[in-house]
mmCIF file of C-alpha atoms in Angstrom:
data_model
loop_
_atom_site.group_PDB
_atom_site.id
_atom_site.type_symbol
_atom_site.label_atom_id
_atom_site.label_comp_id
_atom_site.label_asym_id
_atom_site.label_seq_id
_atom_site.Cartn_x
_atom_site.Cartn_y
_atom_site.Cartn_z
ATOM 1 C CA MET L 88 -0.044 -0.013 -0.057
ATOM 2 C CA SER L 89 1.383 3.434 -0.965
ATOM 3 C CA ALA L 90 1.642 6.552 1.053
ATOM 4 C CA PRO L 91 -1.138 9.053 0.595
ATOM 5 C CA ALA L 92 -0.498 12.242 -1.370
ATOM 6 C CA THR L 93 -1.383 14.297 1.733
ATOM 7 C CA ALA L 94 -0.500 13.117 5.154
ATOM 8 C CA ARG L 95 -2.656 14.454 8.056
ATOM 9 C CA PRO L 96 -1.429 15.485 11.399
ATOM 10 C CA LEU L 97 -0.983 12.640 13.855
ATOM 11 C CA PRO L 98 -1.739 12.850 17.648
ATOM 12 C CA PRO L 99 1.513 12.408 19.605
ATOM 13 C CA ALA L 100 1.854 9.333 21.856
ATOM 14 C CA PRO L 101 2.200 10.497 25.438
ATOM 15 C CA GLY L 102 5.829 10.775 26.415
ATOM 16 C CA ALA L 103 7.123 9.610 22.955
ATOM 17 C CA PRO L 104 8.212 11.269 19.795
ATOM 18 C CA ALA L 105 5.682 11.316 17.005
ATOM 19 C CA LEU L 106 5.336 12.532 13.430
ATOM 20 C CA ARG L 107 3.577 15.845 13.054
ATOM 21 C CA GLU L 108 2.735 17.709 9.855
ATOM 22 C CA VAL L 109 4.439 21.077 9.392
ATOM 23 C CA ALA L 110 3.282 21.559 5.727
ATOM 24 C CA ASP L 111 1.115 19.635 3.266
ATOM 25 C CA GLY L 112 2.858 16.319 2.770
ATOM 26 C CA VAL L 113 5.815 17.191 4.996
ATOM 27 C CA LEU L 114 6.124 15.819 8.461
ATOM 28 C CA VAL L 115 8.676 16.030 11.256
ATOM 29 C CA TYR L 116 9.782 13.563 13.870
ATOM 30 C CA GLU L 117 11.235 15.557 16.849
ATOM 31 C CA GLN L 118 13.111 13.869 19.663
ATOM 32 C CA PRO L 119 13.269 16.278 22.689
ATOM 33 C CA ASP L 120 15.439 17.705 24.092
ATOM 34 C CA GLY L 121 17.722 17.425 21.162
ATOM 35 C CA GLY L 122 20.842 16.447 23.171
ATOM 36 C CA TRP L 123 23.419 13.984 22.360
ATOM 37 C CA CYS L 124 21.990 11.325 19.985
ATOM 38 C CA LEU L 125 18.454 12.712 20.164
ATOM 39 C CA ASN L 126 18.092 13.900 16.630
ATOM 40 C CA ASN L 127 15.215 14.867 14.365
ATOM 41 C CA ALA L 128 13.980 13.086 11.202
ATOM 42 C CA GLY L 129 11.418 13.894 8.610
ATOM 43 C CA VAL L 130 9.029 12.442 6.106
ATOM 44 C CA ILE L 131 7.945 13.786 2.731
ATOM 45 C CA THR L 132 4.973 12.198 1.003
ATOM 46 C CA GLY L 133 3.195 12.605 -2.374
ATOM 47 C CA GLY L 134 2.109 10.744 -5.358
ATOM 48 C CA GLY L 135 2.389 7.400 -3.628
ATOM 49 C CA ARG L 136 5.990 8.074 -2.735
ATOM 50 C CA CYS L 137 7.658 8.468 0.730
ATOM 51 C CA ILE L 138 11.076 9.945 1.498
ATOM 52 C CA LEU L 139 12.504 9.634 4.989
ATOM 53 C CA VAL L 140 15.167 12.174 5.965
ATOM 54 C CA ASP L 141 17.600 10.628 8.442
ATOM 55 C CA THR L 142 17.050 7.771 10.886
ATOM 56 C CA VAL L 143 17.923 7.491 14.597
ATOM 57 C CA ALA L 144 20.520 6.213 17.049
ATOM 58 C CA THR L 145 19.284 2.934 18.673
ATOM 59 C CA ARG L 146 17.385 -0.082 17.657
ATOM 60 C CA ALA L 147 14.427 0.702 19.951
ATOM 61 C CA ARG L 148 14.210 4.289 18.659
ATOM 62 C CA ALA L 149 14.451 3.110 15.061
ATOM 63 C CA GLU L 150 11.583 0.722 15.641
ATOM 64 C CA ARG L 151 9.478 3.552 17.046
ATOM 65 C CA LEU L 152 10.329 5.723 13.950
ATOM 66 C CA ARG L 153 9.510 2.832 11.606
ATOM 67 C CA ASP L 154 6.078 2.484 13.352
ATOM 68 C CA GLU L 155 5.433 6.128 13.070
ATOM 69 C CA VAL L 156 6.314 6.251 9.362
ATOM 70 C CA ALA L 157 4.091 3.236 8.731
ATOM 71 C CA ARG L 158 1.088 5.269 9.892
ATOM 72 C CA VAL L 159 1.495 7.544 6.905
ATOM 73 C CA ALA L 160 3.213 5.201 4.509
ATOM 74 C CA PRO L 161 2.213 1.656 5.382
ATOM 75 C CA GLY L 162 4.656 0.126 2.969
ATOM 76 C CA GLY L 163 7.530 2.156 4.445
ATOM 77 C CA PRO L 164 9.612 4.784 2.716
ATOM 78 C CA ASP L 165 10.913 4.338 -0.845
ATOM 79 C CA THR L 166 13.979 6.407 -0.063
ATOM 80 C CA VAL L 167 16.045 7.241 3.051
ATOM 81 C CA VAL L 168 18.356 10.321 2.770
ATOM 82 C CA ASN L 169 21.204 10.617 5.281
ATOM 83 C CA THR L 170 22.259 14.181 5.836
ATOM 84 C CA HIS L 171 25.654 13.188 7.250
ATOM 85 C CA PHE L 172 27.445 10.157 8.677
ATOM 86 C CA HIS L 173 26.948 10.392 12.466
ATOM 87 C CA GLY L 174 25.344 7.363 14.000
ATOM 88 C CA ASP L 175 22.343 9.156 15.450
ATOM 89 C CA HIS L 176 21.273 10.032 11.887
ATOM 90 C CA VAL L 177 22.137 6.692 10.198
ATOM 91 C CA PHE L 178 22.086 3.762 12.633
ATOM 92 C CA GLY L 179 18.416 3.117 11.947
ATOM 93 C CA ASN L 180 18.908 2.717 8.125
ATOM 94 C CA SER L 181 18.762 -1.080 8.233
ATOM 95 C CA LEU L 182 15.117 -1.094 9.506
ATOM 96 C CA PHE L 183 14.107 0.524 6.195
ATOM 97 C CA THR L 184 16.228 -1.557 3.796
ATOM 98 C CA PRO L 185 16.253 -3.292 1.424
ATOM 99 C CA ARG L 186 12.888 -1.758 0.435
ATOM 100 C CA ALA L 187 14.250 1.834 0.675
ATOM 101 C CA THR L 188 17.185 3.042 -1.325
ATOM 102 C CA VAL L 189 19.570 4.913 0.974
ATOM 103 C CA ILE L 190 20.988 8.120 -0.497
ATOM 104 C CA ALA L 191 23.881 10.294 0.852
ATOM 105 C CA HIS L 192 26.844 12.337 -0.233
ATOM 106 C CA GLU L 193 29.787 10.278 -1.498
ATOM 107 C CA GLY L 194 31.883 11.523 1.345
ATOM 108 C CA THR L 195 29.240 10.533 3.843
ATOM 109 C CA ARG L 196 29.335 6.902 2.619
ATOM 110 C CA GLY L 197 33.115 6.768 3.090
ATOM 111 C CA ASP L 198 32.824 8.321 6.615
ATOM 112 C CA MET L 199 30.113 5.932 7.614
ATOM 113 C CA ALA L 200 32.148 2.936 6.447
ATOM 114 C CA GLU L 201 35.241 4.162 8.362
ATOM 115 C CA SER L 202 33.502 5.102 11.578
ATOM 116 C CA GLY L 203 31.249 2.073 11.701
ATOM 117 C CA LEU L 204 29.526 1.751 15.146
ATOM 118 C CA GLY L 205 32.244 3.654 16.920
ATOM 119 C CA LEU L 206 29.715 6.172 18.447
ATOM 120 C CA CYS L 207 28.493 3.382 20.721
ATOM 121 C CA GLY L 208 31.783 3.239 22.444
ATOM 122 C CA LEU L 209 31.430 6.831 23.779
ATOM 123 C CA TRP L 210 28.360 5.832 25.830
ATOM 124 C CA PRO L 211 28.725 2.118 26.664
ATOM 125 C CA ASP L 212 25.876 2.194 29.088
ATOM 126 C CA VAL L 213 23.300 3.203 26.391
ATOM 127 C CA ASP L 214 21.118 0.271 25.250
ATOM 128 C CA TRP L 215 21.973 0.643 21.535
ATOM 129 C CA GLY L 216 20.232 -2.716 20.673
ATOM 130 C CA GLU L 217 21.111 -4.797 17.651
ATOM 131 C CA ILE L 218 22.448 -2.436 14.970
ATOM 132 C CA THR L 219 23.433 -3.343 11.477
ATOM 133 C CA LEU L 220 25.159 -0.543 9.518
ATOM 134 C CA ALA L 221 23.418 -0.075 6.162
ATOM 135 C CA LEU L 222 25.628 2.098 3.917
ATOM 136 C CA PRO L 223 24.111 4.273 1.205
ATOM 137 C CA ASP L 224 23.205 2.611 -2.056
ATOM 138 C CA LEU L 225 23.260 5.771 -4.136
ATOM 139 C CA THR L 226 25.672 8.693 -3.682
ATOM 140 C CA PHE L 227 26.221 12.093 -5.224
ATOM 141 C CA THR L 228 28.553 15.075 -4.853
ATOM 142 C CA GLU L 229 26.750 18.327 -5.617
ATOM 143 C CA ARG L 230 23.002 18.061 -5.855
ATOM 144 C CA LEU L 231 20.297 15.564 -6.609
ATOM 145 C CA THR L 232 16.584 16.105 -7.192
ATOM 146 C CA LEU L 233 13.946 13.567 -5.963
ATOM 147 C CA ARG L 234 10.201 13.670 -6.561
ATOM 148 C CA ALA L 235 7.279 12.856 -4.256
ATOM 149 C CA GLY L 236 4.374 13.347 -6.446
ATOM 150 C CA GLY L 237 4.197 17.051 -7.343
ATOM 151 C CA LEU L 238 6.730 17.891 -4.643
ATOM 152 C CA ARG L 239 10.317 18.523 -5.722
ATOM 153 C CA VAL L 240 12.847 17.432 -3.094
ATOM 154 C CA GLU L 241 16.316 18.901 -3.621
ATOM 155 C CA LEU L 242 19.376 17.384 -1.935
ATOM 156 C CA LEU L 243 22.091 20.054 -1.712
ATOM 157 C CA SER L 244 25.677 19.518 -0.622
ATOM 158 C CA VAL L 245 26.700 22.326 1.681
ATOM 159 C CA GLY L 246 29.747 20.925 3.486
ATOM 160 C CA PRO L 247 32.211 21.147 5.059
ATOM 161 C CA ALA L 248 30.045 22.498 7.892
ATOM 162 C CA HIS L 249 29.031 20.117 10.668
ATOM 163 C CA THR L 250 31.046 17.426 8.960
ATOM 164 C CA ALA L 251 33.154 17.317 5.869
ATOM 165 C CA ALA L 252 30.208 16.306 3.705
ATOM 166 C CA ASP L 253 26.839 17.682 4.820
ATOM 167 C CA VAL L 254 23.605 17.564 2.825
ATOM 168 C CA VAL L 255 20.458 19.537 3.352
ATOM 169 C CA VAL L 256 16.958 18.614 2.049
ATOM 170 C CA TRP L 257 14.945 21.446 0.541
ATOM 171 C CA VAL L 258 11.266 21.229 -0.390
ATOM 172 C CA PRO L 259 10.740 24.455 -2.326
ATOM 173 C CA GLU L 260 7.042 24.114 -2.947
ATOM 174 C CA ARG L 261 6.486 23.967 0.854
ATOM 175 C CA ARG L 262 9.496 26.191 1.764
ATOM 176 C CA VAL L 263 10.567 23.624 4.322
ATOM 177 C CA LEU L 264 14.245 22.960 4.872
ATOM 178 C CA PHE L 265 15.766 19.960 6.597
ATOM 179 C CA THR L 266 19.223 21.063 7.627
ATOM 180 C CA GLY L 267 20.680 18.088 9.351
ATOM 181 C CA ASP L 268 23.214 19.282 11.889
ATOM 182 C CA VAL L 269 24.235 22.409 9.927
ATOM 183 C CA VAL L 270 21.569 24.221 11.949
ATOM 184 C CA TRP L 271 20.657 23.753 15.662
ATOM 185 C CA SER L 272 17.679 24.998 17.636
ATOM 186 C CA GLN L 273 18.074 25.658 21.343
ATOM 187 C CA VAL L 274 20.989 23.164 21.324
ATOM 188 C CA THR L 275 24.738 23.930 21.211
ATOM 189 C CA PRO L 276 26.066 23.549 17.668
ATOM 190 C CA TYR L 277 28.972 21.141 17.148
ATOM 191 C CA VAL L 278 31.493 21.556 14.263
ATOM 192 C CA LEU L 279 34.555 19.538 15.464
ATOM 193 C CA MET L 280 34.478 17.332 12.370
ATOM 194 C CA GLY L 281 33.557 20.079 9.962
ATOM 195 C CA SER L 282 34.350 23.679 9.895
ATOM 196 C CA VAL L 283 33.479 27.012 11.538
ATOM 197 C CA SER L 284 34.067 29.084 8.341
ATOM 198 C CA GLY L 285 32.401 26.404 6.224
ATOM 199 C CA SER L 286 29.383 26.440 8.435
ATOM 200 C CA LEU L 287 29.113 30.203 8.117
ATOM 201 C CA ARG L 288 29.303 29.876 4.294
ATOM 202 C CA ALA L 289 26.595 27.080 4.438
ATOM 203 C CA LEU L 290 24.265 29.221 6.511
ATOM 204 C CA GLU L 291 24.458 32.013 3.953
ATOM 205 C CA ARG L 292 23.522 29.483 1.238
ATOM 206 C CA LEU L 293 20.570 28.278 3.282
ATOM 207 C CA ARG L 294 19.390 31.810 4.086
ATOM 208 C CA ASP L 295 19.334 32.508 0.323
ATOM 209 C CA LEU L 296 16.786 29.789 -0.045
ATOM 210 C CA GLU L 297 14.359 31.807 2.068
ATOM 211 C CA PRO L 298 12.861 28.896 4.025
ATOM 212 C CA ARG L 299 9.746 29.317 6.020
ATOM 213 C CA ILE L 300 10.145 26.307 8.190
ATOM 214 C CA VAL L 301 13.523 25.067 9.331
ATOM 215 C CA VAL L 302 13.912 21.520 10.655
ATOM 216 C CA PRO L 303 17.214 21.355 12.581
ATOM 217 C CA GLY L 304 19.173 18.274 13.145
ATOM 218 C CA HIS L 305 18.527 18.709 16.973
ATOM 219 C CA GLY L 306 15.998 20.833 18.867
ATOM 220 C CA PRO L 307 12.579 22.246 18.129
ATOM 221 C CA VAL L 308 11.375 23.011 14.606
ATOM 222 C CA ALA L 309 11.831 26.724 13.966
ATOM 223 C CA GLY L 310 11.884 29.375 11.311
ATOM 224 C CA PRO L 311 14.781 31.131 9.680
ATOM 225 C CA GLU L 312 15.751 32.626 13.040
ATOM 226 C CA ALA L 313 17.431 29.217 13.737
ATOM 227 C CA LEU L 314 19.999 30.072 11.043
ATOM 228 C CA ASP L 315 20.718 33.400 12.729
ATOM 229 C CA ALA L 316 21.003 31.801 16.169
ATOM 230 C CA THR L 317 23.474 29.117 14.848
ATOM 231 C CA GLU L 318 25.548 31.834 13.103
ATOM 232 C CA ASP L 319 25.521 33.984 16.214
ATOM 233 C CA TYR L 320 27.014 31.171 18.269
ATOM 234 C CA LEU L 321 29.644 30.207 15.644
ATOM 235 C CA ARG L 322 30.854 33.791 15.292
ATOM 236 C CA TRP L 323 31.188 33.953 19.099
ATOM 237 C CA VAL L 324 33.294 30.732 19.015
ATOM 238 C CA ALA L 325 35.508 32.142 16.281
ATOM 239 C CA GLY L 326 36.131 35.263 18.363
ATOM 240 C CA LEU L 327 36.923 33.158 21.452
ATOM 241 C CA ALA L 328 39.371 31.215 19.514
ATOM 242 C CA ARG L 329 41.220 34.241 18.188
ATOM 243 C CA ASP L 330 41.442 35.701 21.701
ATOM 244 C CA GLY L 331 42.593 32.380 23.072
ATOM 245 C CA LEU L 332 45.340 32.003 20.495
ATOM 246 C CA ARG L 333 46.573 35.501 21.256
ATOM 247 C CA ALA L 334 46.664 34.630 24.895
ATOM 248 C CA GLY L 335 48.441 31.346 24.301
ATOM 249 C CA ARG L 336 45.610 29.281 25.712
ATOM 250 C CA THR L 337 44.652 25.805 24.671
ATOM 251 C CA PRO L 338 41.075 25.118 23.482
ATOM 252 C CA LEU L 339 40.189 23.697 26.869
ATOM 253 C CA GLU L 340 41.688 26.640 28.742
ATOM 254 C CA THR L 341 39.776 29.039 26.367
ATOM 255 C CA ALA L 342 36.560 27.172 27.086
ATOM 256 C CA ARG L 343 37.093 27.201 30.858
ATOM 257 C CA ALA L 344 37.795 30.998 30.783
ATOM 258 C CA ALA L 345 34.792 31.805 28.693
ATOM 259 C CA GLU L 346 31.546 33.271 30.006
ATOM 260 C CA LEU L 347 28.658 31.544 28.169
ATOM 261 C CA GLY L 348 26.413 34.544 28.548
ATOM 262 C CA ARG L 349 23.476 34.414 26.146
ATOM 263 C CA PHE L 350 24.427 30.834 25.177
ATOM 264 C CA ALA L 351 24.238 29.468 28.727
ATOM 265 C CA GLY L 352 20.826 28.012 28.192
ATOM 266 C CA LEU L 353 21.734 25.828 25.194
ATOM 267 C CA VAL L 354 21.637 22.063 25.640
ATOM 268 C CA ASP L 355 25.082 20.411 25.897
ATOM 269 C CA PRO L 356 27.285 23.421 26.514
ATOM 270 C CA GLU L 357 30.376 21.220 26.660
ATOM 271 C CA ARG L 358 30.470 21.122 22.888
ATOM 272 C CA LEU L 359 32.285 24.438 23.198
ATOM 273 C CA VAL L 360 35.520 22.619 23.756
ATOM 274 C CA GLY L 361 35.217 20.601 20.527
ATOM 275 C CA ASN L 362 34.132 23.721 18.649
ATOM 276 C CA LEU L 363 37.184 25.582 19.918
ATOM 277 C CA HIS L 364 39.524 22.714 18.813
ATOM 278 C CA ARG L 365 38.162 23.290 15.310
ATOM 279 C CA ALA L 366 38.258 27.083 15.511
ATOM 280 C CA HIS L 367 41.790 27.104 16.853
ATOM 281 C CA ALA L 368 42.884 24.702 14.117
ATOM 282 C CA GLU L 369 41.345 26.740 11.296
ATOM 283 C CA ALA L 370 42.784 29.961 12.719
ATOM 284 C CA SER L 371 46.199 28.228 12.656
ATOM 285 C CA GLY L 372 45.708 27.342 8.993
ATOM 286 C CA LEU L 373 44.189 23.821 8.945
ATOM 287 C CA PRO L 374 41.751 23.474 5.969
ATOM 288 C CA PRO L 375 38.045 23.180 6.606
ATOM 289 C CA GLY L 376 36.993 19.581 7.146
ATOM 290 C CA ALA L 377 40.522 18.303 7.818
ATOM 291 C CA ARG L 378 40.813 15.537 10.401
ATOM 292 C CA LEU L 379 41.206 16.310 14.112
ATOM 293 C CA ASP L 380 41.604 13.915 17.049
ATOM 294 C CA VAL L 381 37.941 13.326 17.952
ATOM 295 C CA ALA L 382 38.579 11.013 20.928
ATOM 296 C CA ALA L 383 40.996 13.492 22.523
ATOM 297 C CA SER L 384 38.548 16.360 22.080
ATOM 298 C CA PHE L 385 35.802 14.209 23.666
ATOM 299 C CA ARG L 386 37.988 13.489 26.689
ATOM 300 C CA GLU L 387 38.461 17.217 27.063
ATOM 301 C CA MET L 388 34.670 17.814 26.901
ATOM 302 C CA VAL L 389 34.392 15.328 29.852
ATOM 303 C CA ALA L 390 37.080 17.228 31.709
ATOM 304 C CA TYR L 391 35.349 20.566 31.019
ATOM 305 C CA LEU L 392 31.937 19.149 32.222
ATOM 306 C CA GLY L 393 33.385 17.149 35.068
ATOM 307 C CA ARG L 394 31.712 13.979 33.951
ATOM 308 C CA LEU L 395 30.528 12.177 30.862
ATOM 309 C CA PRO L 396 28.008 14.188 28.871
ATOM 310 C CA ASP L 397 24.416 13.026 29.151
ATOM 311 C CA CYS L 398 23.214 10.727 26.367
ATOM 312 C CA HIS L 399 19.572 9.732 26.659
ATOM 313 C CA ALA L 400 19.432 7.677 23.468
#
């Protein structure tokens, strides 16, 4: 049975994430509060087709997402788009294959294959469940257009930003933009594996699209103000990095000396340490997207916070 051309709003299950319609044929799956491994996904339906934007981190959460998608597309999605390689956005792929074709940037496929299930090792106490990594079947490098009935769905490469190879999903007829982790809403951005300067360039590209609804990778659905908030934070990080380098401080020392001010209420503030590692490296001449020591940076985030960051996946 095919997905209907127009999906209707669905009542949320108490205490659990659920799909809700934000525009005709476009639905969002939010996972509050958007912290570590609690990402958002999306569904686009039309003409008997269904496109799923990103999956989720654990087996149990992927099963919940699959059940929610089945309510609007009983046969499941025809296509899964991964916006980047991080496990919270891709570990659930296998629950939708082989029926669905998984699509991602060529660089994302390589990074997924290399990183495997490594994310699980950061939080060994999380019940990840049985996860089988399903790599993308179809890759591209610049842009790719899909169709869901009369809806055009544009996949645009905008990295390096959050990672070296980020993709956003743009539905121009509905002016809905799925940003992956290029944009964050009420959650601390994270660019350790991407680029501060590249993120700022990506945000300019996204602003030029003039979206009405912005679905961030983490945090509440918003409008274009989420682009401004993400930019504001990243420019602040870049300034901190410049001041820290002039003072001869390490990224961790810079983070500890910083006053969070207007950013104090963002979820997962410890990401500042990782962001400063990237900003320090770029200010010292490292190219955007070039590799940094992720494990060492994570250990410093633990030191900054005084404990392991919360992960409620």
